[in-house]
PDB file of C-alpha atoms and ligand atoms in Angstrom:
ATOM      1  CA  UNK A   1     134.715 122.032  76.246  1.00  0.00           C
ATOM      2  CA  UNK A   2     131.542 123.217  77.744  1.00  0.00           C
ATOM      3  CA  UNK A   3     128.914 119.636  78.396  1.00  0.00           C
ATOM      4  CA  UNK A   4     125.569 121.064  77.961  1.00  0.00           C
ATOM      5  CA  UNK A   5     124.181 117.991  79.483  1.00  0.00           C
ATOM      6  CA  UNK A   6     126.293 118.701  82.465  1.00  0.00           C
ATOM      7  CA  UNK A   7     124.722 122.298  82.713  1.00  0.00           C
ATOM      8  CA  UNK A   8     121.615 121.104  82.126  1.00  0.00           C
ATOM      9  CA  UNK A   9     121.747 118.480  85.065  1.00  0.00           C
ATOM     10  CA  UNK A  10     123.173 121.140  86.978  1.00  0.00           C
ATOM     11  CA  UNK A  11     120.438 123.812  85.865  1.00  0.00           C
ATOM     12  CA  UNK A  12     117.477 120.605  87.134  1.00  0.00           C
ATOM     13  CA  UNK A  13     119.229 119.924  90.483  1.00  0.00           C
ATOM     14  CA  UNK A  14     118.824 123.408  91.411  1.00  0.00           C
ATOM     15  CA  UNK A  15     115.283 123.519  90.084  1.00  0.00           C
ATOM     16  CA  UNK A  16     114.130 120.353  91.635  1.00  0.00           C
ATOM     17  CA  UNK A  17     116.982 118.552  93.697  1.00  0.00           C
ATOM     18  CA  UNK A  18     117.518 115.606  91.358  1.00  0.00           C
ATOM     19  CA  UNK A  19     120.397 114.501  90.516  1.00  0.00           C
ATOM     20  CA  UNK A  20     121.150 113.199  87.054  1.00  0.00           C
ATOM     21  CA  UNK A  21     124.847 112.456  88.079  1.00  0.00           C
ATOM     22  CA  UNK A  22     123.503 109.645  89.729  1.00  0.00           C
ATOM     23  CA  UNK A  23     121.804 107.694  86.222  1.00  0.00           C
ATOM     24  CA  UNK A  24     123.698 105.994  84.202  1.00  0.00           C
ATOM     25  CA  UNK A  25     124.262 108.962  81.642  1.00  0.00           C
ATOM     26  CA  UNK A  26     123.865 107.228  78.259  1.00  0.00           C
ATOM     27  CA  UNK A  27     120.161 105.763  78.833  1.00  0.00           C
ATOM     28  CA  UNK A  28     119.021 109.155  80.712  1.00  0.00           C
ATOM     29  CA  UNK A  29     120.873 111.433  78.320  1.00  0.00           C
ATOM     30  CA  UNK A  30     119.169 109.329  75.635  1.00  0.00           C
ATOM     31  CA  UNK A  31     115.707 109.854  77.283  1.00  0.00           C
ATOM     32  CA  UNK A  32     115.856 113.307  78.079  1.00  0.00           C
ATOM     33  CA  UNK A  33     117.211 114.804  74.101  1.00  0.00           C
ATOM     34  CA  UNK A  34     114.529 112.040  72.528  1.00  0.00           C
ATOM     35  CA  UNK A  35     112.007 114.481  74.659  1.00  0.00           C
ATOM     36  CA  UNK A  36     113.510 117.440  74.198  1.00  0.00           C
ATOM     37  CA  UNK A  37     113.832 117.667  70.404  1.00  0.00           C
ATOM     38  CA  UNK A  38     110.262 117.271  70.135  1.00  0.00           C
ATOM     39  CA  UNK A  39     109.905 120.674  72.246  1.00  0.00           C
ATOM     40  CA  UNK A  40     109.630 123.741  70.209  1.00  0.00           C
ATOM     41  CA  UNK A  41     113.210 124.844  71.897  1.00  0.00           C
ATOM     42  CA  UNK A  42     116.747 125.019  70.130  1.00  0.00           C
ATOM     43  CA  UNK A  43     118.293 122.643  72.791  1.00  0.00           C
ATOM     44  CA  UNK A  44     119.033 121.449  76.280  1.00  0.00           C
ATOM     45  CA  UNK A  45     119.940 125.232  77.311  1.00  0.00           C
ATOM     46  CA  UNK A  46     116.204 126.686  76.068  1.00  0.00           C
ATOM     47  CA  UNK A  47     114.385 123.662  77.782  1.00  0.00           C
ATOM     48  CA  UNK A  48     116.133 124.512  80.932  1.00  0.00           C
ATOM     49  CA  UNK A  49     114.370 127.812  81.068  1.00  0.00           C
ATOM     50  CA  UNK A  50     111.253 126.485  79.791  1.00  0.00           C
ATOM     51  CA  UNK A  51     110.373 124.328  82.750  1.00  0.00           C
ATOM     52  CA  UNK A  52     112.073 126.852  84.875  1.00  0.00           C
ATOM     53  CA  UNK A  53     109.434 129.032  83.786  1.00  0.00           C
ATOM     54  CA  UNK A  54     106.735 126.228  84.119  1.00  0.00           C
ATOM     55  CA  UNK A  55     105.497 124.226  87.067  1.00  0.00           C
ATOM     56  CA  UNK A  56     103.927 121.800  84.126  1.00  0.00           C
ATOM     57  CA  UNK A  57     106.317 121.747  81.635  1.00  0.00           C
ATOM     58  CA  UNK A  58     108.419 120.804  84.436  1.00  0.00           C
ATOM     59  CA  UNK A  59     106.066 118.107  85.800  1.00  0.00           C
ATOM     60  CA  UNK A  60     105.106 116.399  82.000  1.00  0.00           C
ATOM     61  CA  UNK A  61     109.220 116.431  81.346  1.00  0.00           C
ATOM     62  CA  UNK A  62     109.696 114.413  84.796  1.00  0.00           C
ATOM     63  CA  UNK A  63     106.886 112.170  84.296  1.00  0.00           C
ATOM     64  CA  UNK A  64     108.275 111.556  80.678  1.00  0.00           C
ATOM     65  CA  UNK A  65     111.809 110.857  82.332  1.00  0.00           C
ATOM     66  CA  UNK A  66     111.139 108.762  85.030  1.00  0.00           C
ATOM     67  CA  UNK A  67     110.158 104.968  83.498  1.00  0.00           C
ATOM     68  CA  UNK A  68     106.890 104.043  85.340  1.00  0.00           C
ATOM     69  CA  UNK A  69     106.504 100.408  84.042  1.00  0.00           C
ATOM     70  CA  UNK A  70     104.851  98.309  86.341  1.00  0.00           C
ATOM     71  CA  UNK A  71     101.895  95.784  87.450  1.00  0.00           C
ATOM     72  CA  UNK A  72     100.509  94.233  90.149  1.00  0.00           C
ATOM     73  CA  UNK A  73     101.997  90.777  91.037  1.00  0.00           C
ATOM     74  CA  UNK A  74     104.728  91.473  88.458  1.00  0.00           C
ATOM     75  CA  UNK A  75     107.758  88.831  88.158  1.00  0.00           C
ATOM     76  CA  UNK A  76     104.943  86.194  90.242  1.00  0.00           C
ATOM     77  CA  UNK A  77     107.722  83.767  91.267  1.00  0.00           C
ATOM     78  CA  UNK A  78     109.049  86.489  93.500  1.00  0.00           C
ATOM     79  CA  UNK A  79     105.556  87.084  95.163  1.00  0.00           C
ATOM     80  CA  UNK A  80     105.593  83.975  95.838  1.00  0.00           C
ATOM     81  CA  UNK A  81     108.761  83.241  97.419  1.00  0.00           C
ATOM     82  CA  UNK A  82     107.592  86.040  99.338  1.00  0.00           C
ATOM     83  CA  UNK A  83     104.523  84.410 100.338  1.00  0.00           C
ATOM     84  CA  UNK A  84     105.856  81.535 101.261  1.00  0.00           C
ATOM     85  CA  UNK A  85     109.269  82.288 102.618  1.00  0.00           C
ATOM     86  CA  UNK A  86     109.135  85.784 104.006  1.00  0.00           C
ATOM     87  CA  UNK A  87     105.586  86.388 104.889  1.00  0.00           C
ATOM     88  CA  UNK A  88     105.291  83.818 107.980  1.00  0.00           C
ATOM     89  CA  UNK A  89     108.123  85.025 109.476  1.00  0.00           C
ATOM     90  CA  UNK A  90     106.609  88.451 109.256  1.00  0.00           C
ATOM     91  CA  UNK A  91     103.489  87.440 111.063  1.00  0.00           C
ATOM     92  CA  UNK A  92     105.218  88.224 114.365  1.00  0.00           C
ATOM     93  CA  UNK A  93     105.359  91.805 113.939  1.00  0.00           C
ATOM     94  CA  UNK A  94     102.794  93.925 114.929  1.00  0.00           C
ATOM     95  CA  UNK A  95     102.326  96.187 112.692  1.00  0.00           C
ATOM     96  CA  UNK A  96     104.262  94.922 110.044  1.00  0.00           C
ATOM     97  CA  UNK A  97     106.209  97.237 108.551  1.00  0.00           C
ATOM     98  CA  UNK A  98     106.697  97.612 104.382  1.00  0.00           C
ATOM     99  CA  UNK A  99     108.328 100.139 102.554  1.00  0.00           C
ATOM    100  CA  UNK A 100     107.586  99.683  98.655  1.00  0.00           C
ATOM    101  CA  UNK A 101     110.653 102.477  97.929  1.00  0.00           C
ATOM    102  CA  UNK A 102     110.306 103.471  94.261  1.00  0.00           C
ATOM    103  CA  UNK A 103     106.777 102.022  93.681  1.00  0.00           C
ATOM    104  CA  UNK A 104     105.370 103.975  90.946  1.00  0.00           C
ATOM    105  CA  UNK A 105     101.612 104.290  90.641  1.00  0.00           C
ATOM    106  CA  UNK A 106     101.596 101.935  93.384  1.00  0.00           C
ATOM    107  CA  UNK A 107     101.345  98.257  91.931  1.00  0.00           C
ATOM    108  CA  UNK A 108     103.763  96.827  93.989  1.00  0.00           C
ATOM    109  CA  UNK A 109     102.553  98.258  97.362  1.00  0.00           C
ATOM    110  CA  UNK A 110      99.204  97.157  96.228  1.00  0.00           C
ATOM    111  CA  UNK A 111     100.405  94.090  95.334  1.00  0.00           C
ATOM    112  CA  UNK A 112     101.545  93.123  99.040  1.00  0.00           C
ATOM    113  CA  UNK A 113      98.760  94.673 100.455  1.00  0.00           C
ATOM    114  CA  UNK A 114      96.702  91.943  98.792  1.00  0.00           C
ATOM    115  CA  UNK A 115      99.224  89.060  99.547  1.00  0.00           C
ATOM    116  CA  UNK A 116      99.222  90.080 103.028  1.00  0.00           C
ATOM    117  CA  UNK A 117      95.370  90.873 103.693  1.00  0.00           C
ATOM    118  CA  UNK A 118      95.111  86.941 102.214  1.00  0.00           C
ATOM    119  CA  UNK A 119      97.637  85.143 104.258  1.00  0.00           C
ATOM    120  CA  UNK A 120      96.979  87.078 107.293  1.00  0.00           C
ATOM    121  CA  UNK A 121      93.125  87.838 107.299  1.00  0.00           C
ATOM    122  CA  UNK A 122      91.149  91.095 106.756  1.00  0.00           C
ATOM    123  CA  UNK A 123      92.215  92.298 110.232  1.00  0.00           C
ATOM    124  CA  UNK A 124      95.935  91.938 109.788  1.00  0.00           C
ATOM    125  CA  UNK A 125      97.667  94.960 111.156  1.00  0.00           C
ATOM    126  CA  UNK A 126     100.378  96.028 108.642  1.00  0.00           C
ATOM    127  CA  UNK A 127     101.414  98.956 107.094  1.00  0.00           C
ATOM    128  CA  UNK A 128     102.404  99.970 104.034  1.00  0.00           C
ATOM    129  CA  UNK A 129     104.058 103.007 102.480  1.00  0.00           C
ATOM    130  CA  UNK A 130     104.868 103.839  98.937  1.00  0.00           C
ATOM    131  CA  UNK A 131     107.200 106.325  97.555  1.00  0.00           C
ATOM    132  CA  UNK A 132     108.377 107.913  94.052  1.00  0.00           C
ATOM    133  CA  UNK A 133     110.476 110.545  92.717  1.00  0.00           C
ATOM    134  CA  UNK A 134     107.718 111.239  90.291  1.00  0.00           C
ATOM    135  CA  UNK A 135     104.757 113.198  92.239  1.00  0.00           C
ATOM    136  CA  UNK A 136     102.280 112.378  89.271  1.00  0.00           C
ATOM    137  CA  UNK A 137     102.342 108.615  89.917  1.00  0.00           C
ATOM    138  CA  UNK A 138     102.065 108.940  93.592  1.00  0.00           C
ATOM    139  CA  UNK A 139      99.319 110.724  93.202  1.00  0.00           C
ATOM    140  CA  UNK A 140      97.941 107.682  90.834  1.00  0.00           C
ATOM    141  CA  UNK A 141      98.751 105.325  93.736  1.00  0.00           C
ATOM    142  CA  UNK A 142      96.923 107.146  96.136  1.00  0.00           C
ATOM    143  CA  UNK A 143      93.689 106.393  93.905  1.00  0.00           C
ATOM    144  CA  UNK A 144      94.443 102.875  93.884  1.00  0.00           C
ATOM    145  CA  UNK A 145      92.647 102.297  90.701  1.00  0.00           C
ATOM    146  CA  UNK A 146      94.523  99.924  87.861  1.00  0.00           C
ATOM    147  CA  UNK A 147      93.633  98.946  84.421  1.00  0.00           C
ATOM    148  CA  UNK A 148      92.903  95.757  82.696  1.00  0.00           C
ATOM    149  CA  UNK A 149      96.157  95.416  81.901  1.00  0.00           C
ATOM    150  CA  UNK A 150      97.560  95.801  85.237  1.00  0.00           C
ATOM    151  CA  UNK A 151      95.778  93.623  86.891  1.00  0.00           C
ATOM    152  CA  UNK A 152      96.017  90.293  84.049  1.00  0.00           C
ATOM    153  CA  UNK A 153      98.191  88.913  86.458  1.00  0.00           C
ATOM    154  CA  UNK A 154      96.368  89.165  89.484  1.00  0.00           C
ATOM    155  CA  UNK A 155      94.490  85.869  90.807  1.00  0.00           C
ATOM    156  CA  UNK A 156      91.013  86.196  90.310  1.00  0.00           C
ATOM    157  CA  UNK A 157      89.528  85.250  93.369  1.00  0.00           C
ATOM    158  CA  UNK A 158      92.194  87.875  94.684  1.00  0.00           C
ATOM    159  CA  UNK A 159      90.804  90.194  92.353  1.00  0.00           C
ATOM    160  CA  UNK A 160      87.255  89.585  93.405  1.00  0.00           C
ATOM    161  CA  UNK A 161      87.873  90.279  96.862  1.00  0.00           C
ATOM    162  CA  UNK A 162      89.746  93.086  97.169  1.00  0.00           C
ATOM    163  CA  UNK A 163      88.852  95.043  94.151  1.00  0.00           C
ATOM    164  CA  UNK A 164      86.118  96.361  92.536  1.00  0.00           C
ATOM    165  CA  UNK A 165      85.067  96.327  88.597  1.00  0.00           C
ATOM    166  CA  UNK A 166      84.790  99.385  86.854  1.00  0.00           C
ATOM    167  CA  UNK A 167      84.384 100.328  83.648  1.00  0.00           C
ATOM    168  CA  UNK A 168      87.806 100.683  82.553  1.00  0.00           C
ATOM    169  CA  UNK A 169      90.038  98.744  85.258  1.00  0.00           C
ATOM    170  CA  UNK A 170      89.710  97.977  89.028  1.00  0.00           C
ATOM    171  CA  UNK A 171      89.479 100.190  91.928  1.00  0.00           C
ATOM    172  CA  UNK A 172      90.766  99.004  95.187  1.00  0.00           C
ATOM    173  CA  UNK A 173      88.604  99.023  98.010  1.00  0.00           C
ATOM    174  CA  UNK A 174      88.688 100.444 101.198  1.00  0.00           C
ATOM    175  CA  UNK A 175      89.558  97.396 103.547  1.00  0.00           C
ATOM    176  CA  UNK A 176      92.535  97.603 101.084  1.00  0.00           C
ATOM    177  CA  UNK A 177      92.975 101.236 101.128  1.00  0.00           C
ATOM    178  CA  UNK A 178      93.541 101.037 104.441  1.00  0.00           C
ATOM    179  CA  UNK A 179      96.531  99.859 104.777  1.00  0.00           C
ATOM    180  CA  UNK A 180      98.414 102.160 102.419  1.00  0.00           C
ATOM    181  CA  UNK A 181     100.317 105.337 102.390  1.00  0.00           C
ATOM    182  CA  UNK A 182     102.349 107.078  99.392  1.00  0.00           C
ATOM    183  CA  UNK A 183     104.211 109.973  99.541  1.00  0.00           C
ATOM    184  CA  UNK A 184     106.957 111.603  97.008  1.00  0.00           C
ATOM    185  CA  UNK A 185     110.552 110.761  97.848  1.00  0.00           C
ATOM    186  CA  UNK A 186     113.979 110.762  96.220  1.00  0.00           C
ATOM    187  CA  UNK A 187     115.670 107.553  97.466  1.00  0.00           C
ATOM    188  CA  UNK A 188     119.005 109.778  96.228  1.00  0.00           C
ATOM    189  CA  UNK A 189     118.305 112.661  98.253  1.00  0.00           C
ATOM    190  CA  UNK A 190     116.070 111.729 101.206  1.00  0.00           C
ATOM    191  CA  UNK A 191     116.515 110.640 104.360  1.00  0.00           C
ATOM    192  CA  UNK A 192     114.785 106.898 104.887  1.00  0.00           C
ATOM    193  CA  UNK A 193     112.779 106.280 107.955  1.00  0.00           C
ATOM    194  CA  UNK A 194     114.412 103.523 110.222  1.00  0.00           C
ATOM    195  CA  UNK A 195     112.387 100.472 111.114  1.00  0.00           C
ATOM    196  CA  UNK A 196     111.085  98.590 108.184  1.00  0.00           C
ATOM    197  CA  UNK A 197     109.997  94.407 108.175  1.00  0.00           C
ATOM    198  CA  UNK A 198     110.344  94.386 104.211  1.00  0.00           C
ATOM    199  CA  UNK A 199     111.685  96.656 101.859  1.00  0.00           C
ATOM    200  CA  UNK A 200     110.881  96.072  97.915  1.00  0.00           C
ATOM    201  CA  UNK A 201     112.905  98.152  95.678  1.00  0.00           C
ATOM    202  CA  UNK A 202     112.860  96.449  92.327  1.00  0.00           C
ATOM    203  CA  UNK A 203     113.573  97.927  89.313  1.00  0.00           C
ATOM    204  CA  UNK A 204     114.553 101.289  90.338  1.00  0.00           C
ATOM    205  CA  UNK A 205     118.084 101.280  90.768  1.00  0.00           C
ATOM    206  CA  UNK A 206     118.988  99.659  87.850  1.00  0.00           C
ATOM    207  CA  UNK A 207     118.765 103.311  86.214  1.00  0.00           C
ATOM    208  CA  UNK A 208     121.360 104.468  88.660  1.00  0.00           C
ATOM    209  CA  UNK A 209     124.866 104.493  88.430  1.00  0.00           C
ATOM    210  CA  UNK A 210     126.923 101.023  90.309  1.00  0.00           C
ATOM    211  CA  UNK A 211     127.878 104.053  93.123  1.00  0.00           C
ATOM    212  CA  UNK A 212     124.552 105.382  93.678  1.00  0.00           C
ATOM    213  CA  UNK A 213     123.000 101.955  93.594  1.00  0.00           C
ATOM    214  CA  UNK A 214     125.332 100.817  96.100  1.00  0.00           C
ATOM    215  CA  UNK A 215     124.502 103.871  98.187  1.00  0.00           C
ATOM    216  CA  UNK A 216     120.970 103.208  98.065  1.00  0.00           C
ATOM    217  CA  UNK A 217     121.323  99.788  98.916  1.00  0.00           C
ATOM    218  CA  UNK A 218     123.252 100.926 102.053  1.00  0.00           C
ATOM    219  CA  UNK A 219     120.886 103.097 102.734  1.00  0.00           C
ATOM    220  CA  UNK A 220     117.938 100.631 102.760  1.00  0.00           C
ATOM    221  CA  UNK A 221     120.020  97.742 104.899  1.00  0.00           C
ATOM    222  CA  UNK A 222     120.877 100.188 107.500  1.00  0.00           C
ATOM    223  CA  UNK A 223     116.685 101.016 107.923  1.00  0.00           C
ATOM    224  CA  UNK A 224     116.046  97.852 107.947  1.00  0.00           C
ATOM    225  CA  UNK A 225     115.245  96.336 111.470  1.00  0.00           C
ATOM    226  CA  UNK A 226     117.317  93.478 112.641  1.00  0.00           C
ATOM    227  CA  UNK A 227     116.135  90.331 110.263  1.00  0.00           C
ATOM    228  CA  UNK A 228     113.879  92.042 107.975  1.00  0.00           C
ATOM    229  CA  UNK A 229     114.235  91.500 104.558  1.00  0.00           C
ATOM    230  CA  UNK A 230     115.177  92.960 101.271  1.00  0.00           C
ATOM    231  CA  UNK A 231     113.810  92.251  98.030  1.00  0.00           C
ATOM    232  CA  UNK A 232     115.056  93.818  94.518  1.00  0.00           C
ATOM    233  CA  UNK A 233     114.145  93.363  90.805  1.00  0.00           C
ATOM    234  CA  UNK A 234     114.304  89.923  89.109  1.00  0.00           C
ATOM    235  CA  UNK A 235     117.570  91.261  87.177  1.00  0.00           C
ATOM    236  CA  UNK A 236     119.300  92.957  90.124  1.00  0.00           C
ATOM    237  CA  UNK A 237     121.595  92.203  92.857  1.00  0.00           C
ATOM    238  CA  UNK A 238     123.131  93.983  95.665  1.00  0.00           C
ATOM    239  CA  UNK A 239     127.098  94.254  94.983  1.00  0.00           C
ATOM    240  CA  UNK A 240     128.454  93.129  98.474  1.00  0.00           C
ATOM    241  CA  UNK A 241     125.445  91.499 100.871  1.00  0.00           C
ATOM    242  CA  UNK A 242     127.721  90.893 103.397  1.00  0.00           C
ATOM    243  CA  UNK A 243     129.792  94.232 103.426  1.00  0.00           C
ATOM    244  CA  UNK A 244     126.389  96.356 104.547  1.00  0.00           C
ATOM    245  CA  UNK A 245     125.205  93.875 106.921  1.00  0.00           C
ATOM    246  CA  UNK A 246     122.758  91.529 104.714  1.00  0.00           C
ATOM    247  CA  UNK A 247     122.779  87.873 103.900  1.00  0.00           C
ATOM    248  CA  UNK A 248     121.403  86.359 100.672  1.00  0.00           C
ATOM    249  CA  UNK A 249     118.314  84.698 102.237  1.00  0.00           C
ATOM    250  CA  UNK A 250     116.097  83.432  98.688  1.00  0.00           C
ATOM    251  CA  UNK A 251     116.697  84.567  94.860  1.00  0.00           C
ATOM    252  CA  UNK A 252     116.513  88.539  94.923  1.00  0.00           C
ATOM    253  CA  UNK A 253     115.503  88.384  98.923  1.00  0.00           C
ATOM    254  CA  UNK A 254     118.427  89.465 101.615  1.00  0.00           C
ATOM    255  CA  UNK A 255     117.829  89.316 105.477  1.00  0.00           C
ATOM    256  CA  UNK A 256     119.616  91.650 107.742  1.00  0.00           C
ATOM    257  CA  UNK A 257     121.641  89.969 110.015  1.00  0.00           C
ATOM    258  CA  UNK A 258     120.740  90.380 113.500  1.00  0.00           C
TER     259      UNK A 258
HETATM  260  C1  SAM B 301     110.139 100.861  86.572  1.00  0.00           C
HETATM  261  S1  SAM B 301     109.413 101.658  87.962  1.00  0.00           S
HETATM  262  C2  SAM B 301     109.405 100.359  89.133  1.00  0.00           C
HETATM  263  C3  SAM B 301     108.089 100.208  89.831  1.00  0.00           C
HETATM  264  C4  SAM B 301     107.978  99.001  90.774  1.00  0.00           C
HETATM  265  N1  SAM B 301     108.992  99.025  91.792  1.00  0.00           N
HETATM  266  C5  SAM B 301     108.048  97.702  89.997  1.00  0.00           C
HETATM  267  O1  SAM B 301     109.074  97.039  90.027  1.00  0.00           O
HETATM  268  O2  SAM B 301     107.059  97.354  89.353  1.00  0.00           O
HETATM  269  C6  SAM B 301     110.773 102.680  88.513  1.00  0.00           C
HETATM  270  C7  SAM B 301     110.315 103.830  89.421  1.00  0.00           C
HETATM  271  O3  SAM B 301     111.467 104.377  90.074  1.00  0.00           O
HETATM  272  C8  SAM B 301     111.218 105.751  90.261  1.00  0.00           C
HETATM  273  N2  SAM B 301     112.479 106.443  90.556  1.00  0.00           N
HETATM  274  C9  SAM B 301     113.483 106.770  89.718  1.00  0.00           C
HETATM  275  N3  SAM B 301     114.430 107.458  90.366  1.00  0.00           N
HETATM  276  C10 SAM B 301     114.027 107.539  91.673  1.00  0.00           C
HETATM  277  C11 SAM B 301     114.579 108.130  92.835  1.00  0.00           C
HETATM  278  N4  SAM B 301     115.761 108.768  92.787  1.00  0.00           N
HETATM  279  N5  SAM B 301     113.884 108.051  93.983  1.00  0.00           N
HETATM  280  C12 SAM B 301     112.688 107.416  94.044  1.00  0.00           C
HETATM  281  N6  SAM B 301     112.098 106.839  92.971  1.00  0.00           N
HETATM  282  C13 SAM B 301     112.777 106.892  91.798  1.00  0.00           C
HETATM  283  C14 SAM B 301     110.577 106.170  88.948  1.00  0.00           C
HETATM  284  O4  SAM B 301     109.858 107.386  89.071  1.00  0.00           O
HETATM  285  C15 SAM B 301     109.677 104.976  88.637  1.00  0.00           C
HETATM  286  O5  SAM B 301     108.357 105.183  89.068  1.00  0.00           O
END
């Protein structure tokens, strides 16, 4: 029986390259008729050659697709194992390497930024690179600018130093800026750079299917350099540390074993 779905997804990854084989089907599936009913199209079929047709039909229907939740210091427990634990053992590379994969508008990356600018001093020589799927919200990140409600959990004396009022949120400032790079990337497609101190991917892959998570996982140990660490999302874990050369170091952190 013909899957329209199935076309569909196969219709997008020629169009774009991603591959909805890889999300779990039920939650995307879900996601992508809730959207598509409210089109003025007769189904999946139609839409396909609607944003075939349309660089920003195409664009809106991935940024409605792709769940961009986020907020600086979110899940703060986790920051601050990372402050505490992970962050003076970083201290002895120069740069410091961090790879926020799957960072959406950038409040994660920013996040660090901040944590390591204020353990490490103004002068600190660290980089840090964000990347998304979605090219809308890495264009957001590369502003650097977050609302009142993305920054309620940010200290304020944090806040005060590295960020700047505005009428309706906070704009990062340069000394900040600095520091950062985004760029658009599909952790399922890609190839990842190699040499990373600290990888955050939280809350990405659990939209992905237990064999492309895995695969991603790999994928971020093996880039990892020898002892840098690993953090994922306060609900996640990596299937088999041990099996793709990582040890459980702190809750939702994993070191690669030298
Ligand atoms: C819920 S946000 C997580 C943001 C941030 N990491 C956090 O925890 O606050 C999930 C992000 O994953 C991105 N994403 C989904 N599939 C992806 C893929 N294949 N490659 C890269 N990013 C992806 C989405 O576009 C979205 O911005």
């Amino acid at each position: 029986m013909a899957d329209e779905y199935i076309d569909f997804s196969t219709g997008l990854k020629r169009l774009t390259g991603i591959d909805l084989g890889s999300y779990k089907r039920q939650q995307m599936e879900r996601r992508i008729r809730s959207y598509v009913d409210r089109m003025p199209v007769s189904g999946l079929a139609e839409f396909l050659r609607l944003i075939e047709k349309s660089q920003e039909e195409l664009d809106t229907f991935l940024d409605r697709i792709t769940i961009n939740v986020s907020e600086l210091y979110r899940n703060p427990e986790q920051y601050e194992t990372l402050r505490t634990k992970v962050v003076p053992e970083l201290r002895a590379a120069n740069p410091i390497r961090v790879w926020s994969a799957g960072c959406s508008y950038g409040a994660e990356a920013f996040t660090v930024a901040c944590m390591l600018s204020e353990e490490l001093g103004g002068t600190a020589h660290f980089e840090i690179v964000g990347s998304d799927i979605d090219r809308r919200v890495v264009h957001r990140a590369e502003r650097g600018f977050f609302s009142d409600a993305d920054m309620r959990s940010v200290p304020a004396k944090v806040r005060e130093r590295w960020f700047e009022r505005q009428d309706s949120g906070f704009q990062a400032r340069e000394q900040l800026k600095h520091h950062l790079r985004f760029r658009r990337e599909d952790l399922l497609h890609d190839r990842f750079q190699n040499g990373w101190d600290l990888v955050l991917c939280r809350n990405v892959v659990i939209y992905f299917t237990d064999k492309a998570r895995d695969q991603v996982h790999q994928g971020l140990a093996k880039v990892l350099r020898p002892g840098g660490y690993l953090m994922v999302g306060s609900t996640e874990r990596v299937a088999d540390p041990h099996a793709i050369g990582l040890e459980p170091a702190y809750p939702f952190i994993y070191r690669k074993v030298a």
